[in-house]
PDB file of C-alpha atoms in Angstrom:
ATOM      1  CA  MET A  73       0.000   0.000   0.000  1.00  0.00           C
ATOM      2  CA  LYS A  74       2.809   2.431   0.903  1.00  0.00           C
ATOM      3  CA  HIS A  75       4.483   1.606  -2.410  1.00  0.00           C
ATOM      4  CA  LYS A  76       1.293   2.470  -4.358  1.00  0.00           C
ATOM      5  CA  ILE A  77       0.912   5.772  -2.511  1.00  0.00           C
ATOM      6  CA  SER A  78       4.559   6.637  -3.191  1.00  0.00           C
ATOM      7  CA  LEU A  79       4.072   5.886  -6.896  1.00  0.00           C
ATOM      8  CA  LEU A  80       0.919   8.000  -6.989  1.00  0.00           C
ATOM      9  CA  ILE A  81       2.673  10.954  -5.326  1.00  0.00           C
ATOM     10  CA  ALA A  82       5.633  10.614  -7.689  1.00  0.00           C
ATOM     11  CA  ALA A  83       3.312  10.545 -10.699  1.00  0.00           C
ATOM     12  CA  VAL A  84       1.564  13.726  -9.569  1.00  0.00           C
ATOM     13  CA  VAL A  85       4.826  15.526  -8.800  1.00  0.00           C
ATOM     14  CA  PHE A  86       6.349  14.635 -12.156  1.00  0.00           C
ATOM     15  CA  ALA A  87       3.153  15.508 -14.054  1.00  0.00           C
ATOM     16  CA  LEU A  88       3.023  19.070 -12.716  1.00  0.00           C
ATOM     17  CA  PRO A  89       6.172  20.359 -14.436  1.00  0.00           C
ATOM     18  CA  ALA A  90       5.005  18.897 -17.751  1.00  0.00           C
ATOM     19  CA  THR A  91       1.756  20.869 -17.497  1.00  0.00           C
ATOM     20  CA  ALA A  92       3.657  24.048 -16.609  1.00  0.00           C
ATOM     21  CA  GLN A  93       6.016  23.419 -19.526  1.00  0.00           C
ATOM     22  CA  GLU A  94       3.123  22.845 -21.926  1.00  0.00           C
ATOM     23  CA  ASN A  95       1.363  25.990 -20.681  1.00  0.00           C
ATOM     24  CA  ALA A  96       4.605  27.918 -21.176  1.00  0.00           C
ATOM     25  CA  ALA A  97       4.855  26.623 -24.759  1.00  0.00           C
ATOM     26  CA  VAL A  98       1.274  27.739 -25.480  1.00  0.00           C
ATOM     27  CA  HIS A  99       1.962  31.154 -23.917  1.00  0.00           C
ATOM     28  CA  LYS A 100       5.146  31.489 -25.972  1.00  0.00           C
ATOM     29  CA  ALA A 101       3.279  30.838 -29.216  1.00  0.00           C
ATOM     30  CA  VAL A 102       0.774  33.594 -28.372  1.00  0.00           C
ATOM     31  CA  THR A 103       3.508  35.989 -27.253  1.00  0.00           C
ATOM     32  CA  ASP A 104       5.545  35.246 -30.409  1.00  0.00           C
ATOM     33  CA  PHE A 105       2.473  35.937 -32.556  1.00  0.00           C
ATOM     34  CA  PHE A 106       2.064  39.416 -31.104  1.00  0.00           C
ATOM     35  CA  GLU A 107       5.788  40.082 -31.308  1.00  0.00           C
ATOM     36  CA  ILE A 108       5.309  39.875 -35.091  1.00  0.00           C
ATOM     37  CA  PHE A 109       3.067  42.948 -34.790  1.00  0.00           C
ATOM     38  CA  SER A 110       6.014  44.751 -33.176  1.00  0.00           C
ATOM     39  CA  THR A 111       8.758  43.571 -35.543  1.00  0.00           C
ATOM     40  CA  ARG A 112       6.502  43.310 -38.622  1.00  0.00           C
ATOM     41  CA  GLU A 113       8.340  40.131 -39.670  1.00  0.00           C
ATOM     42  CA  VAL A 114       5.604  38.611 -41.818  1.00  0.00           C
ATOM     43  CA  SER A 115       7.814  35.614 -42.638  1.00  0.00           C
ATOM     44  CA  LYS A 116       7.355  34.363 -39.052  1.00  0.00           C
ATOM     45  CA  LEU A 117       3.553  34.051 -39.302  1.00  0.00           C
ATOM     46  CA  ALA A 118       3.762  30.432 -40.466  1.00  0.00           C
ATOM     47  CA  ASP A 119       5.803  29.569 -37.349  1.00  0.00           C
ATOM     48  CA  VAL A 120       2.983  30.484 -34.942  1.00  0.00           C
ATOM     49  CA  THR A 121      -0.260  30.230 -36.955  1.00  0.00           C
ATOM     50  CA  THR A 122      -2.036  27.474 -38.844  1.00  0.00           C
ATOM     51  CA  ASP A 123      -2.614  27.929 -42.576  1.00  0.00           C
ATOM     52  CA  ASP A 124      -6.336  28.386 -41.904  1.00  0.00           C
ATOM     53  CA  ILE A 125      -6.085  30.795 -38.945  1.00  0.00           C
ATOM     54  CA  LEU A 126      -9.211  32.837 -38.288  1.00  0.00           C
ATOM     55  CA  ILE A 127      -9.188  35.936 -36.094  1.00  0.00           C
ATOM     56  CA  VAL A 128     -12.319  37.713 -34.918  1.00  0.00           C
ATOM     57  CA  GLU A 129     -11.173  41.249 -34.106  1.00  0.00           C
ATOM     58  CA  ASP A 130     -13.900  43.648 -32.967  1.00  0.00           C
ATOM     59  CA  GLY A 131     -16.355  42.489 -35.636  1.00  0.00           C
ATOM     60  CA  GLU A 132     -13.822  41.901 -38.409  1.00  0.00           C
ATOM     61  CA  LEU A 133     -12.563  38.543 -39.704  1.00  0.00           C
ATOM     62  CA  TRP A 134      -8.874  38.179 -40.463  1.00  0.00           C
ATOM     63  CA  ASN A 135      -6.942  35.294 -42.027  1.00  0.00           C
ATOM     64  CA  ARG A 136      -3.226  34.887 -42.618  1.00  0.00           C
ATOM     65  CA  ASP A 137      -3.375  36.902 -45.856  1.00  0.00           C
ATOM     66  CA  SER A 138      -5.156  39.842 -44.239  1.00  0.00           C
ATOM     67  CA  ILE A 139      -2.713  39.776 -41.310  1.00  0.00           C
ATOM     68  CA  ALA A 140       0.217  39.807 -43.750  1.00  0.00           C
ATOM     69  CA  LYS A 141      -1.375  42.648 -45.718  1.00  0.00           C
ATOM     70  CA  PHE A 142      -1.802  44.675 -42.521  1.00  0.00           C
ATOM     71  CA  LEU A 143       1.786  44.027 -41.440  1.00  0.00           C
ATOM     72  CA  THR A 144       3.293  45.012 -44.802  1.00  0.00           C
ATOM     73  CA  LYS A 145       1.676  48.442 -44.842  1.00  0.00           C
ATOM     74  CA  PRO A 146       4.328  51.108 -44.319  1.00  0.00           C
ATOM     75  CA  ALA A 147       4.720  51.954 -40.637  1.00  0.00           C
ATOM     76  CA  PRO A 148       5.640  55.420 -39.347  1.00  0.00           C
ATOM     77  CA  ALA A 149       9.386  55.912 -38.943  1.00  0.00           C
ATOM     78  CA  ASP A 150       9.009  56.186 -35.166  1.00  0.00           C
ATOM     79  CA  PHE A 151       6.751  53.108 -34.856  1.00  0.00           C
ATOM     80  CA  LYS A 152       7.255  50.998 -31.753  1.00  0.00           C
ATOM     81  CA  ARG A 153       4.960  48.471 -30.118  1.00  0.00           C
ATOM     82  CA  GLU A 154       5.520  46.771 -26.778  1.00  0.00           C
ATOM     83  CA  ASN A 155       3.209  43.903 -25.820  1.00  0.00           C
ATOM     84  CA  THR A 156       2.441  42.676 -22.330  1.00  0.00           C
ATOM     85  CA  MET A 157       0.444  39.481 -21.861  1.00  0.00           C
ATOM     86  CA  LYS A 158      -1.315  38.490 -18.661  1.00  0.00           C
ATOM     87  CA  PHE A 159      -2.488  34.898 -19.032  1.00  0.00           C
ATOM     88  CA  LEU A 160      -5.691  34.268 -17.101  1.00  0.00           C
ATOM     89  CA  ASP A 161      -6.532  30.649 -17.957  1.00  0.00           C
ATOM     90  CA  THR A 162      -4.897  27.956 -20.088  1.00  0.00           C
ATOM     91  CA  ASN A 163      -6.167  24.451 -20.867  1.00  0.00           C
ATOM     92  CA  ILE A 164      -4.666  21.641 -22.910  1.00  0.00           C
ATOM     93  CA  LYS A 165      -6.506  18.537 -24.090  1.00  0.00           C
ATOM     94  CA  GLY A 166      -4.452  16.333 -26.369  1.00  0.00           C
ATOM     95  CA  GLN A 167      -3.321  18.318 -29.417  1.00  0.00           C
ATOM     96  CA  THR A 168      -5.600  21.304 -28.691  1.00  0.00           C
ATOM     97  CA  ALA A 169      -5.057  24.169 -26.269  1.00  0.00           C
ATOM     98  CA  TRP A 170      -7.028  27.277 -25.439  1.00  0.00           C
ATOM     99  CA  THR A 171      -5.925  30.251 -23.441  1.00  0.00           C
ATOM    100  CA  THR A 172      -7.550  33.468 -22.285  1.00  0.00           C
ATOM    101  CA  TYR A 173      -5.407  36.484 -21.558  1.00  0.00           C
ATOM    102  CA  GLU A 174      -5.247  40.243 -21.295  1.00  0.00           C
ATOM    103  CA  ASN A 175      -3.118  41.741 -24.053  1.00  0.00           C
ATOM    104  CA  THR A 176      -1.763  45.258 -23.561  1.00  0.00           C
ATOM    105  CA  ALA A 177       0.027  47.062 -26.383  1.00  0.00           C
ATOM    106  CA  ARG A 178       1.904  50.288 -25.828  1.00  0.00           C
ATOM    107  CA  ILE A 179       2.244  51.894 -29.242  1.00  0.00           C
ATOM    108  CA  LEU A 180       4.214  54.869 -30.479  1.00  0.00           C
ATOM    109  CA  ALA A 181       3.317  56.100 -33.969  1.00  0.00           C
ATOM    110  CA  ASN A 182       3.652  59.556 -35.521  1.00  0.00           C
ATOM    111  CA  GLN A 183       4.871  60.958 -32.190  1.00  0.00           C
ATOM    112  CA  ARG A 184       1.654  59.817 -30.483  1.00  0.00           C
ATOM    113  CA  LYS A 185       1.498  57.260 -27.701  1.00  0.00           C
ATOM    114  CA  PHE A 186      -1.408  54.855 -27.365  1.00  0.00           C
ATOM    115  CA  ILE A 187      -2.294  52.061 -25.001  1.00  0.00           C
ATOM    116  CA  VAL A 188      -4.693  49.420 -26.256  1.00  0.00           C
ATOM    117  CA  VAL A 189      -5.923  46.601 -24.017  1.00  0.00           C
ATOM    118  CA  TRP A 190      -7.766  43.559 -25.310  1.00  0.00           C
ATOM    119  CA  TYR A 191      -9.290  40.487 -23.724  1.00  0.00           C
ATOM    120  CA  GLU A 192      -8.560  37.577 -26.024  1.00  0.00           C
ATOM    121  CA  THR A 193      -9.021  33.849 -26.274  1.00  0.00           C
ATOM    122  CA  ALA A 194      -6.835  31.794 -28.586  1.00  0.00           C
ATOM    123  CA  VAL A 195      -7.275  28.183 -29.669  1.00  0.00           C
ATOM    124  CA  LEU A 196      -4.030  26.479 -30.634  1.00  0.00           C
ATOM    125  CA  ILE A 197      -3.200  23.218 -32.378  1.00  0.00           C
ATOM    126  CA  ASN A 198      -0.043  21.229 -31.706  1.00  0.00           C
ATOM    127  CA  ASP A 199       1.586  20.802 -35.117  1.00  0.00           C
ATOM    128  CA  LYS A 200       4.731  18.637 -35.031  1.00  0.00           C
ATOM    129  CA  ASN A 201       5.434  19.572 -31.378  1.00  0.00           C
ATOM    130  CA  ARG A 202       4.888  23.273 -32.046  1.00  0.00           C
ATOM    131  CA  TRP A 203       1.814  25.157 -30.822  1.00  0.00           C
ATOM    132  CA  LYS A 204       0.154  27.269 -33.511  1.00  0.00           C
ATOM    133  CA  ILE A 205      -2.799  29.621 -33.259  1.00  0.00           C
ATOM    134  CA  ARG A 206      -5.845  28.334 -35.156  1.00  0.00           C
ATOM    135  CA  THR A 207      -8.507  30.744 -33.879  1.00  0.00           C
ATOM    136  CA  LEU A 208      -8.288  33.963 -31.933  1.00  0.00           C
ATOM    137  CA  HIS A 209     -11.182  36.058 -30.632  1.00  0.00           C
ATOM    138  CA  SER A 210     -10.375  39.585 -29.501  1.00  0.00           C
ATOM    139  CA  THR A 211     -12.446  42.258 -27.762  1.00  0.00           C
ATOM    140  CA  THR A 212     -11.058  45.711 -27.100  1.00  0.00           C
ATOM    141  CA  LYS A 213     -11.235  46.576 -23.417  1.00  0.00           C
ATOM    142  CA  GLU A 214      -9.530  49.954 -23.534  1.00  0.00           C
ATOM    143  CA  ASN A 215      -8.033  52.272 -26.162  1.00  0.00           C
ATOM    144  CA  ARG A 216      -6.525  55.538 -25.017  1.00  0.00           C
ATOM    145  CA  ARG A 217      -3.918  58.113 -25.882  1.00  0.00           C
ATOM    146  CA  GLN A 218      -1.259  58.911 -23.364  1.00  0.00           C
TER     147      GLN A 218
END
């Protein structure tokens, strides 16, 4: 009986870091996706999104082509964007994950500073041991000038 309890405790202890590691991998995929909006490196979209990604952004539908089109528009010379993610809930079931988070972007453009805050939920698919965003739903919480 003591042996079974020891095995059960060991299984639980060793399972916890794997969950934390998987959550971290999901969070990294989301964070990397938004970093593309800062760096405007369109070539990295395929690394963190599925081919058939669908984003619902305040009543608009975006796919990978529309994201790429947005990112290739000329940016102001002083453009900077800093993203901060606060992950609220993350779940993983098999090859599917979903996470809800608060996304804050501090943006400088044309000598104006903005802060935009969204609540978002992303659904990710594990593709060859790499988490990729399949669906993202975004609702603007706050949009203000500094």
